[in-house]
Coordinates of C-alpha atoms in Angstrom, one line a residue:
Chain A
X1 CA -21.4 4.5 18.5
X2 CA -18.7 4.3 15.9
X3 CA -15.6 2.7 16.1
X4 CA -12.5 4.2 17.1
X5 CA -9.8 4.3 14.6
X6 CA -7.9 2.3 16.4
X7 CA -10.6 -0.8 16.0
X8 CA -11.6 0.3 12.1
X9 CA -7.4 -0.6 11.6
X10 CA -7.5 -3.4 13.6
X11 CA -10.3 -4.6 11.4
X12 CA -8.3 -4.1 8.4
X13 CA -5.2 -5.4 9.6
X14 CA -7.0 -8.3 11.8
X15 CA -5.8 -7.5 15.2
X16 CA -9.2 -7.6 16.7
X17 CA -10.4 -10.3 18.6
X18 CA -13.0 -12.2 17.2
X19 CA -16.3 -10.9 19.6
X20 CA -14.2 -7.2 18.4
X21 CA -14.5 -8.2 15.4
X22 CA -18.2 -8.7 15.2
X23 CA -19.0 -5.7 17.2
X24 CA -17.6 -4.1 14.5
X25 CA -18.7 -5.8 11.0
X26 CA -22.6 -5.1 12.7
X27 CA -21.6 -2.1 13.1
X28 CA -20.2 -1.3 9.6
X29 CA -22.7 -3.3 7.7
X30 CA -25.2 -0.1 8.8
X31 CA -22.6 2.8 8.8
X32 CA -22.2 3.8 5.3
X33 CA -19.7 6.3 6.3
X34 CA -17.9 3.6 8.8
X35 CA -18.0 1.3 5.2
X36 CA -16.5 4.0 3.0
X37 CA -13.7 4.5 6.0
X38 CA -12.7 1.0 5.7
X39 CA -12.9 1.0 2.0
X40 CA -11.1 3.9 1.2
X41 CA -8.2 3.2 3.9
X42 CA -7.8 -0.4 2.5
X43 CA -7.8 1.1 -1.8
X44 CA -4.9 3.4 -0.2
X45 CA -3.2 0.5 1.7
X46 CA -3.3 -1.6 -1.7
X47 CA -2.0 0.6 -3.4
X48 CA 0.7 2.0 -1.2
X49 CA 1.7 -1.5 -1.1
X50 CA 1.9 -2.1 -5.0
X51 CA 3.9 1.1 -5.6
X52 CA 6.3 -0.2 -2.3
X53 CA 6.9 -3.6 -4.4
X54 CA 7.5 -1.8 -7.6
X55 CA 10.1 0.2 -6.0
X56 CA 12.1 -2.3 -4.8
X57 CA 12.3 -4.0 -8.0
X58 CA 13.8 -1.5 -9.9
X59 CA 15.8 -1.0 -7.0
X60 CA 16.8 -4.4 -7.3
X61 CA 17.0 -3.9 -11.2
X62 CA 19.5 -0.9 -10.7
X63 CA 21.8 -2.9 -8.4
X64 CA 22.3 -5.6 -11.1
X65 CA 25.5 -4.7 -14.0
X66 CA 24.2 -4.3 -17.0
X67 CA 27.6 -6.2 -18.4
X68 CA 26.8 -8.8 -16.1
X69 CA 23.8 -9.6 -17.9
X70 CA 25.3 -8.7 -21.6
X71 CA 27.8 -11.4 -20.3
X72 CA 25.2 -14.2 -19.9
X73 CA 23.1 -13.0 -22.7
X74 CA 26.2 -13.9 -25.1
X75 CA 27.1 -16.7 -23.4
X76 CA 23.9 -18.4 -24.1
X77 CA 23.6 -17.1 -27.6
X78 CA 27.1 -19.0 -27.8
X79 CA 25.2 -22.2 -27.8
X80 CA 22.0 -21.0 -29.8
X81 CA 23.9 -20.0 -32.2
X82 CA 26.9 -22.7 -33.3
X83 CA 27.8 -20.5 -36.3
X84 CA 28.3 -17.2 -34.3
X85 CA 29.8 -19.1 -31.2
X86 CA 33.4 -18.1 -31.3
X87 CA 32.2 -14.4 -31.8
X88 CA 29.7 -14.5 -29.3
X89 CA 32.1 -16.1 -26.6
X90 CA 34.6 -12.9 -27.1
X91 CA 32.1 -10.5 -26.6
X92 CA 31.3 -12.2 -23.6
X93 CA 34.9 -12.3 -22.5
X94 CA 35.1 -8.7 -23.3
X95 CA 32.0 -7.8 -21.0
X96 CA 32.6 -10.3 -18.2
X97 CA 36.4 -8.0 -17.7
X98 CA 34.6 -5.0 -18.4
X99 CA 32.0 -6.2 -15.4
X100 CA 34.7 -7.5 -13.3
X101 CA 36.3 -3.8 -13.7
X102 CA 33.5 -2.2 -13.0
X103 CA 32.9 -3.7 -9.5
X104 CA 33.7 -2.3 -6.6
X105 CA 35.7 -4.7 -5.2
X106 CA 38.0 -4.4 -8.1
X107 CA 38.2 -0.3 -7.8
X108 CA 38.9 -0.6 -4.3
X109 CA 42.0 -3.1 -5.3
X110 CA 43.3 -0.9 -8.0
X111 CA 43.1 2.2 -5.0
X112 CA 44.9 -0.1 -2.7
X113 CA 47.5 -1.1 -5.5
X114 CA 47.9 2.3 -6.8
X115 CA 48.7 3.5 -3.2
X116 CA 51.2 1.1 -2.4
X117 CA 53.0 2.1 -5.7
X118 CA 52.7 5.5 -4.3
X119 CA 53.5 5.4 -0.9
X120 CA 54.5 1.6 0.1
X121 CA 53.0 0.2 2.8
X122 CA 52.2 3.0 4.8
X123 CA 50.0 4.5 2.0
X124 CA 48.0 1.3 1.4
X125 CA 47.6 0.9 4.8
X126 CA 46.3 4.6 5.3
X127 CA 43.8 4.2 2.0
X128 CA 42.7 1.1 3.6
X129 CA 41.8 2.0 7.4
X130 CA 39.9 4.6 5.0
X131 CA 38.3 2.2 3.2
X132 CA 37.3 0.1 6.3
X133 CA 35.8 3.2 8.2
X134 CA 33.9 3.8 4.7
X135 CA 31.7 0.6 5.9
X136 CA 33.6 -2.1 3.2
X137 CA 33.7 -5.3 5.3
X138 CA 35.1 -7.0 1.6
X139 CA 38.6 -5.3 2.4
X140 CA 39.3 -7.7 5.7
X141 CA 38.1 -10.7 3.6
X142 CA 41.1 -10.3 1.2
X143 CA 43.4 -9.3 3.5
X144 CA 42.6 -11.7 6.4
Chain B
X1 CA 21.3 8.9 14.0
X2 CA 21.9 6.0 11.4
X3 CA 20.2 6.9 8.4
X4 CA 21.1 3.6 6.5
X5 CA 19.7 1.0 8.6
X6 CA 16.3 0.0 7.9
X7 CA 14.4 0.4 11.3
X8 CA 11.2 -1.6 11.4
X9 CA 8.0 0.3 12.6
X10 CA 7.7 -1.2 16.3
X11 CA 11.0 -0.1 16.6
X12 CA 10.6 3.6 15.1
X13 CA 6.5 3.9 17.1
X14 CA 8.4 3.0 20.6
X15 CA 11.5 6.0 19.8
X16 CA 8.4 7.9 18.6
X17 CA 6.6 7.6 22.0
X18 CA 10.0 8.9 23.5
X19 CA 9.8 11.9 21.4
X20 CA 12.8 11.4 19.2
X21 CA 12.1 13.7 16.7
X22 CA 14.3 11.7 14.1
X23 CA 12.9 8.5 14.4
X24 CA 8.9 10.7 13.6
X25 CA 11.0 11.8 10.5
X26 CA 12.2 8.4 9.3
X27 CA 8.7 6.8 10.0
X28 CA 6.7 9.8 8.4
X29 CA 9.1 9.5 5.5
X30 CA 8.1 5.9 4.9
X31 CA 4.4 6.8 4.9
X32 CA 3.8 10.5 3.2
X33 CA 2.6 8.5 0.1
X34 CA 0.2 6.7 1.9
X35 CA -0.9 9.9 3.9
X36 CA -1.5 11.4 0.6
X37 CA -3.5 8.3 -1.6
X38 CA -5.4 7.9 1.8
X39 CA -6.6 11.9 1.8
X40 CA -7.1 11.8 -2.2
X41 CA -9.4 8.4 -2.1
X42 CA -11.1 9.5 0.8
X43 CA -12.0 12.9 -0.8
X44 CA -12.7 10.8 -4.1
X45 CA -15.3 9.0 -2.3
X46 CA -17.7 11.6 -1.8
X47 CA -16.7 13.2 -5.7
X48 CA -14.4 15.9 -4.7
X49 CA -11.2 15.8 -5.9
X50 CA -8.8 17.6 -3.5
X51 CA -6.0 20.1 -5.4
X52 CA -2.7 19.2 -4.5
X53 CA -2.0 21.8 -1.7
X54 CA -4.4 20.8 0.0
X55 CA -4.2 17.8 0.6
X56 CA -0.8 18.6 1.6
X57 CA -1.9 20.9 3.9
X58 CA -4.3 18.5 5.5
X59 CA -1.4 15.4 5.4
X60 CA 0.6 18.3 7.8
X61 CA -2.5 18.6 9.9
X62 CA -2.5 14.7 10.1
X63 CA 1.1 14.5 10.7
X64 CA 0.8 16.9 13.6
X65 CA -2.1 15.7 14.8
X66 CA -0.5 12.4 15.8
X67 CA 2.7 13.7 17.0
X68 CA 1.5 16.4 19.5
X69 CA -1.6 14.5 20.4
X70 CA 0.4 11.5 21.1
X71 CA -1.6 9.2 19.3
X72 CA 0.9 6.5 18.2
X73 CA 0.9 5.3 21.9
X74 CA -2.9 4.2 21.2
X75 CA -1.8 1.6 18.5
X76 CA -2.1 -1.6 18.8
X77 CA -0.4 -2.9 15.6
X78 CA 2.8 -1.5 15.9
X79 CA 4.8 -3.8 13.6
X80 CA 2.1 -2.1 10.6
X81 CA 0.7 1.2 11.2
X82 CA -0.4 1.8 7.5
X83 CA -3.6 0.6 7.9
X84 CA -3.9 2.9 11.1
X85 CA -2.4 5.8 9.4
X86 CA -4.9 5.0 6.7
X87 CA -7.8 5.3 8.5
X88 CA -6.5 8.4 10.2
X89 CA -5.6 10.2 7.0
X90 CA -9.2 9.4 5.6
X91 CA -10.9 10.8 8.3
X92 CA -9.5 13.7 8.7
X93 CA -9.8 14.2 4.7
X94 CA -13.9 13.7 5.8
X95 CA -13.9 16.0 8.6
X96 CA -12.6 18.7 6.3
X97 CA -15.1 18.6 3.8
X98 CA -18.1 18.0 6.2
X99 CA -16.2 21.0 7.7
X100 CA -15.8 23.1 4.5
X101 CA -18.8 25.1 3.2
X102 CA -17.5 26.0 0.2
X103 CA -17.3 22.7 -1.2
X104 CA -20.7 20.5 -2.4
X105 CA -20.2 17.4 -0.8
X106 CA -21.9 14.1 -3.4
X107 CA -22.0 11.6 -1.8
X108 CA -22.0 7.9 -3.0
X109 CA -25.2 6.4 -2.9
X110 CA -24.8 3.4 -0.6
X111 CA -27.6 2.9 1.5
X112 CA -31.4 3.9 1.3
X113 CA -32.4 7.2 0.4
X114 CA -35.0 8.7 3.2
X115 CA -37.9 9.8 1.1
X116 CA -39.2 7.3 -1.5
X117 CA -42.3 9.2 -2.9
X118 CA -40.4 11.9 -5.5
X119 CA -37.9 9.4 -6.2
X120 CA -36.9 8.1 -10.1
X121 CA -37.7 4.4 -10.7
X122 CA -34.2 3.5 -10.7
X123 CA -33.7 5.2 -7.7
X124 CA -37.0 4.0 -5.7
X125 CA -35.2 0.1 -7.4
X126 CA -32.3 1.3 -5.4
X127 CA -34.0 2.5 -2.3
X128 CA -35.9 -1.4 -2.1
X129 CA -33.0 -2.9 -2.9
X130 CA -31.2 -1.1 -0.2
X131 CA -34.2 -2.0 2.2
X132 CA -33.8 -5.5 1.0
X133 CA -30.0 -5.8 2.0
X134 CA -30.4 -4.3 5.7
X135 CA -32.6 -7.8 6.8
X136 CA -29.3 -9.5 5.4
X137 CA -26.9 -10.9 8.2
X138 CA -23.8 -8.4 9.0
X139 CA -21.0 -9.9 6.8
X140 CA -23.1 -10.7 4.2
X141 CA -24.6 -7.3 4.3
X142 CA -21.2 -6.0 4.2
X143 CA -20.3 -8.5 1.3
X144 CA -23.3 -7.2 -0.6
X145 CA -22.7 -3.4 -0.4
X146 CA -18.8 -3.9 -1.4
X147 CA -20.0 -5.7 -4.5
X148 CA -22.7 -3.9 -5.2
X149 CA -22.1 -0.9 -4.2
X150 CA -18.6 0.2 -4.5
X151 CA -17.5 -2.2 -7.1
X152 CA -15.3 -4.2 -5.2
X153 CA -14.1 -7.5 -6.7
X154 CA -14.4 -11.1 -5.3
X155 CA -10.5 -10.8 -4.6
X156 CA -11.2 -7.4 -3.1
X157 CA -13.8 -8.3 -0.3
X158 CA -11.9 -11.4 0.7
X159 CA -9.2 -9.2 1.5
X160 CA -11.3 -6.7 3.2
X161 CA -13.4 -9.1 5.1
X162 CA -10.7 -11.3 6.0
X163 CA -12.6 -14.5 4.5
X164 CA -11.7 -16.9 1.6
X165 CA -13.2 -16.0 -1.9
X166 CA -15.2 -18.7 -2.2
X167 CA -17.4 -17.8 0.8
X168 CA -17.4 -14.2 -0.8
X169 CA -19.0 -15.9 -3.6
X170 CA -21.6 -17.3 -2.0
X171 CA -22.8 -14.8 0.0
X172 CA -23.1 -12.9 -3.2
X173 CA -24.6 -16.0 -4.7
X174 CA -27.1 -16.3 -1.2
X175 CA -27.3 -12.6 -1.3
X176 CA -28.5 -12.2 -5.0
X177 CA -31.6 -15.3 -4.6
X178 CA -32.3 -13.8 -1.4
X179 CA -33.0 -10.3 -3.2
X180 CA -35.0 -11.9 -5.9
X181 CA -37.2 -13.8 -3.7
X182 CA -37.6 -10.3 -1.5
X183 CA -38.1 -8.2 -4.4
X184 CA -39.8 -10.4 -7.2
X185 CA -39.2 -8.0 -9.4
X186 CA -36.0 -7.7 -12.3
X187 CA -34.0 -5.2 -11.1
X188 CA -32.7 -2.7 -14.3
X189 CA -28.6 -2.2 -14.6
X190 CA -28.3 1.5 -13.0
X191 CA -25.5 3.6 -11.8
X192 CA -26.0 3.0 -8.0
X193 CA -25.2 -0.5 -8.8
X194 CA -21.6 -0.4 -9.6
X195 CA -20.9 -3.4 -11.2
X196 CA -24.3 -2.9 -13.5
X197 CA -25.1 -6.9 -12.7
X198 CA -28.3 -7.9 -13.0
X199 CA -30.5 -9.7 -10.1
X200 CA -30.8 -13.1 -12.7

């Protein structure tokens, strides 16, 4: 009798115990089809798992500032290259601001700011309770 | 429902089993591709390859399958079903086409063939080798067939078997003198053997 699909996933995945497990493996070892089962499901669980990786280094990739890493890049070329290292530590002053600008925490200052200028206290303290309910713990942090 | 929280699948499989239809959403979501590589390698295995739609349509079969039958509540390994879903997928890919008669169904050759008499020479070297493996012990037999058969790597088979690489090897290694002294005779590099390696 052929196992369930149930036991062919616990073989794969190595739930079984071990007398299930050999009940099993002499079973498969004469079931071609039983074999190509287990093959087939572990080729797409391989690879499921690859393009699962993959994705969450690029998503990783995308969450890192590109002017963060232009910032570094020129800071080290600073010292690899003594004749360029004046030049190469402005450009990384001028991308280290333009990353500190393009945080978040930074636009959710300058909306703070610009509200109080606004409105005065009442208006930052309306943006912010919005900003809190929006999920940003940050906000608290700065504000104690 | 919380979209942004990452639920982990013990968690989604017992909301599941309490019919939230949500929580079927967010785990189906996390598994379609899986679903899909599961139906097209399955299919692939027996040299049919599946058009698009349908192995969408049967990933909906599969899909609904498992939520009106209630199958999730049968899983054991509910902190990873993708090995379950796997399996699940695949054989429902193979009960279509055994199902289908418009489709020719080759199969992969991976045991021995019934009738030896009207057979080629590679094939009747095939059908003794494939005699010759089934007096082989269960996981080496298995061992043997992945190599040999379906061109699975060293690497491959430890995985699938759940034993180190080096004991792959040497089942191979045992497997391969084993055949020699069984067969006594120099196997030729053929198609049914999938990694063409010779019997030396």
């Amino acid at each position: 009798m052929h196992p369930n699909e149930v036991e062919l996933a616990g073989f794969l995945d190595r739930t079984l115990t071990a007398r299930e497990r050999e009940k099993v493996e002499a079973h498969i070892s004469s079931c071609p089809e039983c074999l190509k089962a287990i093959v087939t499901a572990h080729e797409a669980v391989t690879s499921f798992k690859k393009g699962k990786k993959k994705k969450e280094r690029l998503d990783m990739l995308k969450k890192i500032n590109p002017y963060l890493v232009l910032a570094v890049i020129f800071f080290t070329l600073s010292f690899i290259t003594p004749r360029f290292f004046l030049q190469s530590l402005v450009v990384t002053l001028v991308f280290g601001i333009k990353w500190v600008a393009d945080s978040k925490s930074t636009k959710m200052l300058v909306m703070i700011y610009d509200a109080w200028k606004r409105g005065g206290d009442k208006e930052a303290s309306r943006v912010l309770g919005r900003l809190e309910k929006e999920g940003s713990g940050r906000i608290k942090s700065y504000f104690g | 429902m919380d979209n942004t929280r990452e639920f982990d699948d013990s968690q989604l499989i017992e909301r599941c089993i309490a019919r939230d239809h949500d929580a079927w959403s967010l785990l189906i979501g996390k598994y379609t591709g899986l679903i899909y590589a599961a139906i097209d390698n399955r299919a692939r295995k027996y040299g049919v390859s599946l058009p698009r739609r349908d192995i969408e349509d049967l990933m909906q079969n599969v899909i609904t399958s498992i939520w009106q039958g209630g199958k999730l509540a049968s899983v054991k390994n509910r902190n990873n079903i993708s090995c379950w879903l796997a399996v699940v997928a695949g054989n429902a890919a193979a009960r279509y086409l055994r199902d289908s008669d418009s489709r020719e169904i080759l199969t992969d050759w991976d045991g021995p063939a019934p009738e030896a008499g009207s057979a080629s020479e590679d094939e009747e070297a095939a059908i003794r080798i494939g005699k010759a493996v089934d007096g082989l012990p269960p996981r080496e037999k298995i061992a043997v067939q992945l190599f040999f058969f379906h061109g699975k790597k060293h690497k491959e088979i430890s995985d699938i078997l759940g034993i180190p690489a080096n004991t792959v090897a040497s089942h191979i290694r045992r497997a391969k003198a084993r055949l020699k002294r069984k067969l006594k005779i120099f196997v030729p590099q053929n198609k049914y053997i999938a990694n063409d390696t010779l019997l030396d």
